[in-house]
PDB file of C-alpha atoms in Angstrom:
ATOM      1  CA  GLN A 294     110.949   3.885 -26.989  1.00  0.00           C
ATOM      2  CA  LYS A 295     110.879   4.123 -23.302  1.00  0.00           C
ATOM      3  CA  GLU A 296     112.705   6.873 -21.544  1.00  0.00           C
ATOM      4  CA  VAL A 297     113.245   7.764 -17.984  1.00  0.00           C
ATOM      5  CA  GLU A 298     114.467  11.582 -17.755  1.00  0.00           C
ATOM      6  CA  GLN A 299     116.252  13.574 -14.900  1.00  0.00           C
ATOM      7  CA  ASN A 300     117.452  17.073 -14.524  1.00  0.00           C
ATOM      8  CA  SER A 301     120.805  16.667 -15.033  1.00  0.00           C
ATOM      9  CA  GLY A 302     122.110  19.318 -12.504  1.00  0.00           C
ATOM     10  CA  PRO A 303     124.206  19.563 -10.664  1.00  0.00           C
ATOM     11  CA  LEU A 304     121.957  20.080  -7.674  1.00  0.00           C
ATOM     12  CA  SER A 305     124.001  22.067  -4.942  1.00  0.00           C
ATOM     13  CA  VAL A 306     122.852  21.802  -1.814  1.00  0.00           C
ATOM     14  CA  PRO A 307     124.038  22.601   2.062  1.00  0.00           C
ATOM     15  CA  GLU A 308     125.254  20.128   4.056  1.00  0.00           C
ATOM     16  CA  GLY A 309     122.381  19.263   6.366  1.00  0.00           C
ATOM     17  CA  ALA A 310     119.617  20.417   3.861  1.00  0.00           C
ATOM     18  CA  ILE A 311     116.853  18.167   1.664  1.00  0.00           C
ATOM     19  CA  ALA A 312     117.417  17.162  -1.426  1.00  0.00           C
ATOM     20  CA  SER A 313     115.361  16.430  -3.435  1.00  0.00           C
ATOM     21  CA  LEU A 314     116.007  14.530  -6.574  1.00  0.00           C
ATOM     22  CA  ASN A 315     113.289  14.211  -9.226  1.00  0.00           C
ATOM     23  CA  CYS A 316     112.214  11.555 -12.496  1.00  0.00           C
ATOM     24  CA  THR A 317     109.872  11.294 -15.151  1.00  0.00           C
ATOM     25  CA  TYR A 318     109.257   8.045 -17.128  1.00  0.00           C
ATOM     26  CA  SER A 319     107.462   7.859 -20.341  1.00  0.00           C
ATOM     27  CA  ASP A 320     106.082   3.591 -20.398  1.00  0.00           C
ATOM     28  CA  ARG A 321     102.193   3.570 -18.147  1.00  0.00           C
ATOM     29  CA  GLY A 322     103.439  -0.306 -18.079  1.00  0.00           C
ATOM     30  CA  SER A 323     105.972   0.229 -15.635  1.00  0.00           C
ATOM     31  CA  GLN A 324     105.446  -1.791 -12.552  1.00  0.00           C
ATOM     32  CA  SER A 325     108.998  -0.954 -10.050  1.00  0.00           C
ATOM     33  CA  PHE A 326     110.631   2.306  -9.347  1.00  0.00           C
ATOM     34  CA  PHE A 327     114.254   2.471  -8.479  1.00  0.00           C
ATOM     35  CA  TRP A 328     116.942   4.686  -7.454  1.00  0.00           C
ATOM     36  CA  TYR A 329     120.731   4.076  -7.406  1.00  0.00           C
ATOM     37  CA  ARG A 330     123.972   6.467  -6.269  1.00  0.00           C
ATOM     38  CA  GLN A 331     126.855   6.280  -8.066  1.00  0.00           C
ATOM     39  CA  TYR A 332     130.172   7.124  -7.239  1.00  0.00           C
ATOM     40  CA  SER A 333     132.213   8.909  -9.752  1.00  0.00           C
ATOM     41  CA  GLY A 334     134.543   5.274 -11.423  1.00  0.00           C
ATOM     42  CA  LYS A 335     131.826   2.681  -9.110  1.00  0.00           C
ATOM     43  CA  SER A 336     128.916   1.231 -10.110  1.00  0.00           C
ATOM     44  CA  PRO A 337     125.375   1.493  -9.552  1.00  0.00           C
ATOM     45  CA  GLU A 338     123.997   1.267  -5.830  1.00  0.00           C
ATOM     46  CA  LEU A 339     121.129   0.403  -4.873  1.00  0.00           C
ATOM     47  CA  ILE A 340     119.108   3.395  -2.661  1.00  0.00           C
ATOM     48  CA  MET A 341     115.727   2.715  -2.556  1.00  0.00           C
ATOM     49  CA  PHE A 342     113.140   0.608  -4.652  1.00  0.00           C
ATOM     50  CA  ILE A 343     108.735   1.625  -4.665  1.00  0.00           C
ATOM     51  CA  TYR A 344     106.227  -0.245  -5.878  1.00  0.00           C
ATOM     52  CA  SER A 345     103.047   1.322  -5.116  1.00  0.00           C
ATOM     53  CA  ASN A 346     101.808   5.191  -5.176  1.00  0.00           C
ATOM     54  CA  GLY A 347     102.582   7.050  -2.420  1.00  0.00           C
ATOM     55  CA  ASP A 348     105.922   7.708  -0.174  1.00  0.00           C
ATOM     56  CA  LYS A 349     108.304   5.137   0.979  1.00  0.00           C
ATOM     57  CA  GLU A 350     110.837   6.022   3.757  1.00  0.00           C
ATOM     58  CA  ASP A 351     114.181   4.222   4.620  1.00  0.00           C
ATOM     59  CA  GLY A 352     116.136   6.181   6.733  1.00  0.00           C
ATOM     60  CA  ARG A 353     116.432   9.612   5.581  1.00  0.00           C
ATOM     61  CA  PHE A 354     115.739   8.782   1.828  1.00  0.00           C
ATOM     62  CA  THR A 355     112.293   8.529   0.876  1.00  0.00           C
ATOM     63  CA  ALA A 356     111.027   7.627  -2.224  1.00  0.00           C
ATOM     64  CA  GLN A 357     107.566   9.305  -3.690  1.00  0.00           C
ATOM     65  CA  LEU A 358     105.877   7.427  -6.692  1.00  0.00           C
ATOM     66  CA  ASN A 359     103.103   8.756  -8.096  1.00  0.00           C
ATOM     67  CA  LYS A 360     102.113   6.563 -11.376  1.00  0.00           C
ATOM     68  CA  ALA A 361      99.349   8.930 -13.170  1.00  0.00           C
ATOM     69  CA  SER A 362     101.965  11.703 -13.729  1.00  0.00           C
ATOM     70  CA  GLN A 363     104.257   9.242 -14.885  1.00  0.00           C
ATOM     71  CA  TYR A 364     106.643  10.961 -11.511  1.00  0.00           C
ATOM     72  CA  VAL A 365     109.452   9.197  -9.335  1.00  0.00           C
ATOM     73  CA  SER A 366     111.373  11.539  -6.578  1.00  0.00           C
ATOM     74  CA  LEU A 367     114.100  10.592  -3.883  1.00  0.00           C
ATOM     75  CA  LEU A 368     114.099  13.260  -1.319  1.00  0.00           C
ATOM     76  CA  ILE A 369     117.126  12.603   1.058  1.00  0.00           C
ATOM     77  CA  ARG A 370     116.784  14.528   4.917  1.00  0.00           C
ATOM     78  CA  ASP A 371     119.880  15.910   6.533  1.00  0.00           C
ATOM     79  CA  SER A 372     122.138  15.876   3.147  1.00  0.00           C
ATOM     80  CA  GLN A 373     125.465  14.665   4.166  1.00  0.00           C
ATOM     81  CA  PRO A 374     128.693  15.724   2.003  1.00  0.00           C
ATOM     82  CA  SER A 375     128.867  11.666   1.351  1.00  0.00           C
ATOM     83  CA  ASP A 376     125.842  11.921  -0.629  1.00  0.00           C
ATOM     84  CA  SER A 377     127.690  13.311  -2.907  1.00  0.00           C
ATOM     85  CA  ALA A 378     127.303  10.998  -6.089  1.00  0.00           C
ATOM     86  CA  THR A 379     125.155  10.779  -9.223  1.00  0.00           C
ATOM     87  CA  TYR A 380     121.600   9.811  -9.093  1.00  0.00           C
ATOM     88  CA  LEU A 381     120.651   7.520 -11.216  1.00  0.00           C
ATOM     89  CA  CYS A 382     116.230   6.861 -11.622  1.00  0.00           C
ATOM     90  CA  ALA A 383     115.639   2.812 -13.213  1.00  0.00           C
ATOM     91  CA  VAL A 384     112.360   1.563 -14.263  1.00  0.00           C
ATOM     92  CA  ASN A 385     111.602  -1.746 -15.126  1.00  0.00           C
ATOM     93  CA  GLY A 386     109.743  -2.547 -18.724  1.00  0.00           C
ATOM     94  CA  GLY A 387     106.302  -3.486 -17.248  1.00  0.00           C
ATOM     95  CA  ALA A 388     104.092  -6.533 -18.633  1.00  0.00           C
ATOM     96  CA  GLY A 389     106.333  -9.186 -18.600  1.00  0.00           C
ATOM     97  CA  SER A 390     110.318  -7.206 -18.946  1.00  0.00           C
ATOM     98  CA  TYR A 391     111.997  -6.678 -16.327  1.00  0.00           C
ATOM     99  CA  GLN A 392     114.951  -4.931 -17.699  1.00  0.00           C
ATOM    100  CA  LEU A 393     115.661  -1.664 -16.350  1.00  0.00           C
ATOM    101  CA  THR A 394     116.042   1.328 -18.118  1.00  0.00           C
ATOM    102  CA  PHE A 395     118.364   4.433 -16.647  1.00  0.00           C
ATOM    103  CA  GLY A 396     118.025   8.019 -16.431  1.00  0.00           C
ATOM    104  CA  LYS A 397     121.330  10.257 -17.069  1.00  0.00           C
ATOM    105  CA  GLY A 398     120.950  10.972 -13.582  1.00  0.00           C
ATOM    106  CA  THR A 399     121.113  13.806 -11.678  1.00  0.00           C
ATOM    107  CA  LYS A 400     124.890  14.890 -10.168  1.00  0.00           C
ATOM    108  CA  LEU A 401     124.493  15.833  -6.436  1.00  0.00           C
ATOM    109  CA  SER A 402     127.166  18.595  -4.542  1.00  0.00           C
ATOM    110  CA  VAL A 403     126.301  18.544  -1.108  1.00  0.00           C
ATOM    111  CA  ILE A 404     128.566  21.710   0.450  1.00  0.00           C
ATOM    112  CA  PRO A 405     129.754  21.634   3.489  1.00  0.00           C
TER     113      PRO A 405
ATOM    114  CA  GLU B 272     130.627  -5.679  -0.578  1.00  0.00           C
ATOM    115  CA  PRO B 273     129.248  -7.098  -3.887  1.00  0.00           C
ATOM    116  CA  GLU B 274     126.753  -9.330  -4.236  1.00  0.00           C
ATOM    117  CA  VAL B 275     128.500 -10.773  -7.677  1.00  0.00           C
ATOM    118  CA  THR B 276     132.395 -10.729  -7.957  1.00  0.00           C
ATOM    119  CA  GLN B 277     133.546  -9.322 -11.721  1.00  0.00           C
ATOM    120  CA  THR B 278     136.671  -9.829 -13.682  1.00  0.00           C
ATOM    121  CA  PRO B 279     139.252  -9.145 -14.651  1.00  0.00           C
ATOM    122  CA  SER B 280     138.405  -5.491 -13.310  1.00  0.00           C
ATOM    123  CA  HIS B 281     140.263  -3.895 -16.323  1.00  0.00           C
ATOM    124  CA  GLN B 282     140.473  -5.562 -19.721  1.00  0.00           C
ATOM    125  CA  VAL B 283     142.770  -3.469 -22.301  1.00  0.00           C
ATOM    126  CA  THR B 284     141.985  -5.500 -25.692  1.00  0.00           C
ATOM    127  CA  GLN B 285     142.987  -4.652 -29.560  1.00  0.00           C
ATOM    128  CA  MET B 286     140.176  -4.061 -31.694  1.00  0.00           C
ATOM    129  CA  GLY B 287     138.973  -6.900 -33.479  1.00  0.00           C
ATOM    130  CA  GLN B 288     140.082  -9.411 -30.592  1.00  0.00           C
ATOM    131  CA  GLU B 289     137.552 -11.742 -28.370  1.00  0.00           C
ATOM    132  CA  VAL B 290     136.862 -10.738 -24.935  1.00  0.00           C
ATOM    133  CA  ILE B 291     135.440 -12.665 -22.136  1.00  0.00           C
ATOM    134  CA  LEU B 292     133.824 -11.091 -19.095  1.00  0.00           C
ATOM    135  CA  ARG B 293     132.860 -13.390 -15.846  1.00  0.00           C
ATOM    136  CA  CYS B 294     130.002 -12.666 -13.288  1.00  0.00           C
ATOM    137  CA  VAL B 295     130.610 -15.009 -10.449  1.00  0.00           C
ATOM    138  CA  PRO B 296     127.686 -14.665  -8.213  1.00  0.00           C
ATOM    139  CA  ILE B 297     128.162 -14.332  -4.254  1.00  0.00           C
ATOM    140  CA  SER B 298     125.329 -16.814  -3.629  1.00  0.00           C
ATOM    141  CA  ASN B 299     123.186 -19.139  -5.828  1.00  0.00           C
ATOM    142  CA  HIS B 300     120.696 -16.896  -7.868  1.00  0.00           C
ATOM    143  CA  LEU B 301     118.966 -17.534 -11.002  1.00  0.00           C
ATOM    144  CA  TYR B 302     118.473 -14.244 -12.694  1.00  0.00           C
ATOM    145  CA  PHE B 303     121.274 -12.050 -13.936  1.00  0.00           C
ATOM    146  CA  TYR B 304     121.750  -9.066 -16.138  1.00  0.00           C
ATOM    147  CA  TRP B 305     124.795  -7.250 -18.212  1.00  0.00           C
ATOM    148  CA  TYR B 306     124.579  -3.799 -18.537  1.00  0.00           C
ATOM    149  CA  ARG B 307     127.281  -1.452 -19.799  1.00  0.00           C
ATOM    150  CA  GLN B 308     127.812   2.459 -19.424  1.00  0.00           C
ATOM    151  CA  ILE B 309     129.839   4.152 -22.098  1.00  0.00           C
ATOM    152  CA  LEU B 310     132.218   7.445 -20.551  1.00  0.00           C
ATOM    153  CA  GLY B 311     129.526  10.282 -19.561  1.00  0.00           C
ATOM    154  CA  GLN B 312     126.402   8.265 -20.894  1.00  0.00           C
ATOM    155  CA  LYS B 313     123.303   6.470 -19.428  1.00  0.00           C
ATOM    156  CA  VAL B 314     123.529   3.016 -17.924  1.00  0.00           C
ATOM    157  CA  GLU B 315     122.349   0.260 -20.641  1.00  0.00           C
ATOM    158  CA  PHE B 316     120.543  -2.886 -20.312  1.00  0.00           C
ATOM    159  CA  LEU B 317     121.985  -5.731 -22.403  1.00  0.00           C
ATOM    160  CA  VAL B 318     121.045  -8.601 -21.540  1.00  0.00           C
ATOM    161  CA  SER B 319     118.828 -10.768 -19.126  1.00  0.00           C
ATOM    162  CA  PHE B 320     119.449 -14.348 -17.986  1.00  0.00           C
ATOM    163  CA  TYR B 321     117.226 -16.950 -16.464  1.00  0.00           C
ATOM    164  CA  ASN B 322     117.611 -20.583 -15.459  1.00  0.00           C
ATOM    165  CA  ASN B 323     120.524 -20.564 -18.172  1.00  0.00           C
ATOM    166  CA  GLU B 324     118.580 -19.149 -20.827  1.00  0.00           C
ATOM    167  CA  ILE B 325     118.454 -15.504 -22.440  1.00  0.00           C
ATOM    168  CA  SER B 326     115.084 -14.430 -21.315  1.00  0.00           C
ATOM    169  CA  GLU B 327     115.659 -10.711 -22.378  1.00  0.00           C
ATOM    170  CA  LYS B 328     117.321  -9.236 -24.808  1.00  0.00           C
ATOM    171  CA  SER B 329     118.515  -5.231 -26.256  1.00  0.00           C
ATOM    172  CA  GLU B 330     118.821  -3.753 -29.280  1.00  0.00           C
ATOM    173  CA  ILE B 331     122.289  -3.434 -28.845  1.00  0.00           C
ATOM    174  CA  PHE B 332     122.872  -7.008 -27.781  1.00  0.00           C
ATOM    175  CA  ASP B 333     123.288  -8.070 -31.176  1.00  0.00           C
ATOM    176  CA  ASP B 334     125.147 -10.899 -32.985  1.00  0.00           C
ATOM    177  CA  GLN B 335     128.173  -9.613 -31.596  1.00  0.00           C
ATOM    178  CA  PHE B 336     127.446 -10.733 -28.453  1.00  0.00           C
ATOM    179  CA  SER B 337     126.704 -14.061 -26.403  1.00  0.00           C
ATOM    180  CA  VAL B 338     126.484 -15.038 -22.838  1.00  0.00           C
ATOM    181  CA  GLU B 339     126.767 -18.266 -21.431  1.00  0.00           C
ATOM    182  CA  ARG B 340     126.816 -19.733 -18.011  1.00  0.00           C
ATOM    183  CA  PRO B 341     129.229 -22.638 -18.446  1.00  0.00           C
ATOM    184  CA  ASP B 342     129.849 -24.380 -15.452  1.00  0.00           C
ATOM    185  CA  GLY B 343     127.136 -23.663 -13.695  1.00  0.00           C
ATOM    186  CA  SER B 344     128.570 -20.604 -12.008  1.00  0.00           C
ATOM    187  CA  ASN B 345     130.572 -18.462 -13.283  1.00  0.00           C
ATOM    188  CA  PHE B 346     127.920 -16.353 -15.991  1.00  0.00           C
ATOM    189  CA  THR B 347     130.112 -14.801 -18.658  1.00  0.00           C
ATOM    190  CA  LEU B 348     129.702 -12.129 -21.820  1.00  0.00           C
ATOM    191  CA  LYS B 349     131.343 -12.598 -24.875  1.00  0.00           C
ATOM    192  CA  ILE B 350     132.037 -10.042 -27.159  1.00  0.00           C
ATOM    193  CA  ARG B 351     133.840 -11.332 -30.331  1.00  0.00           C
ATOM    194  CA  SER B 352     135.259  -9.198 -33.016  1.00  0.00           C
ATOM    195  CA  THR B 353     135.874  -5.717 -30.408  1.00  0.00           C
ATOM    196  CA  LYS B 354     134.823  -2.304 -31.877  1.00  0.00           C
ATOM    197  CA  LEU B 355     136.515   0.702 -30.781  1.00  0.00           C
ATOM    198  CA  GLU B 356     132.533   1.677 -29.754  1.00  0.00           C
ATOM    199  CA  ASP B 357     132.545  -0.602 -27.323  1.00  0.00           C
ATOM    200  CA  SER B 358     135.097   0.688 -24.729  1.00  0.00           C
ATOM    201  CA  ALA B 359     132.618   1.029 -21.682  1.00  0.00           C
ATOM    202  CA  MET B 360     132.302  -0.133 -17.768  1.00  0.00           C
ATOM    203  CA  TYR B 361     130.298  -3.920 -18.166  1.00  0.00           C
ATOM    204  CA  PHE B 362     128.086  -4.678 -14.609  1.00  0.00           C
ATOM    205  CA  CYS B 363     126.715  -7.337 -14.034  1.00  0.00           C
ATOM    206  CA  ALA B 364     123.508  -7.577 -11.827  1.00  0.00           C
ATOM    207  CA  ARG B 365     121.866 -10.202  -9.697  1.00  0.00           C
ATOM    208  CA  SER B 366     118.430 -10.267  -8.397  1.00  0.00           C
ATOM    209  CA  GLY B 367     116.330 -12.511  -6.787  1.00  0.00           C
ATOM    210  CA  GLY B 368     113.221 -12.668  -8.740  1.00  0.00           C
ATOM    211  CA  ASP B 369     112.162 -11.082 -12.147  1.00  0.00           C
ATOM    212  CA  ASP B 370     110.868  -8.221 -10.746  1.00  0.00           C
ATOM    213  CA  GLN B 371     113.258  -7.262  -7.820  1.00  0.00           C
ATOM    214  CA  PRO B 372     115.478  -5.114  -7.195  1.00  0.00           C
ATOM    215  CA  GLN B 373     118.737  -5.169  -8.897  1.00  0.00           C
ATOM    216  CA  HIS B 374     121.956  -5.872  -7.383  1.00  0.00           C
ATOM    217  CA  PHE B 375     125.444  -4.505  -9.544  1.00  0.00           C
ATOM    218  CA  GLY B 376     129.003  -5.909  -9.288  1.00  0.00           C
ATOM    219  CA  ASP B 377     131.279  -3.499  -9.557  1.00  0.00           C
ATOM    220  CA  GLY B 378     132.083  -3.899 -12.925  1.00  0.00           C
ATOM    221  CA  THR B 379     135.117  -4.524 -15.920  1.00  0.00           C
ATOM    222  CA  ARG B 380     136.302  -1.427 -17.377  1.00  0.00           C
ATOM    223  CA  LEU B 381     136.786  -2.329 -21.288  1.00  0.00           C
ATOM    224  CA  SER B 382     138.926  -0.579 -23.163  1.00  0.00           C
ATOM    225  CA  ILE B 383     139.627  -1.229 -26.920  1.00  0.00           C
ATOM    226  CA  LEU B 384     142.420   0.362 -28.625  1.00  0.00           C
TER     227      LEU B 384
END
């Protein structure tokens, strides 16, 4: 059974601070890693994706991947109240399986 | 703007009835997926569909469920003989390739009474 684990939070950070969200996964064969943002009652919205070990930056967002530790993280710099949402980590199955396995998500609250 | 359009946005159905959820891609894509999210729970994979065939399906996707692309455009999920536990948000997603990021539609909220 493939598992993706996230701290459910809530994670509270002040406006302007860095928010750090973490995710671990069980399947060593996983090759692609995604972060989605989900506002309450809405659908998941793709924020970042990463395929290789290391860091990938896009604006205020940085995704970090460490396949040896089976660990993915998302950093949000200069956090804004509009970043308040649940952040979902998703991992593909690897070995020709492209279905996404999602974590339960981390709820982030950015305090003005 | 979502890259797939889902209809209806909300469906209320009596237990035991059949429902059809629809997904219409904005542009021509070959890779489609259905996921569901029961209230308060994680997003769960149901089925993936490539080139008019099922490519993967989960344990949830049993004989009660079926997918098809009847007119080459709309992509449908049919749930036969609905049960109370089928109440959930159902999301359609598309991708540009089998390992490419998946983009979700706004979802259909299915309520079984």
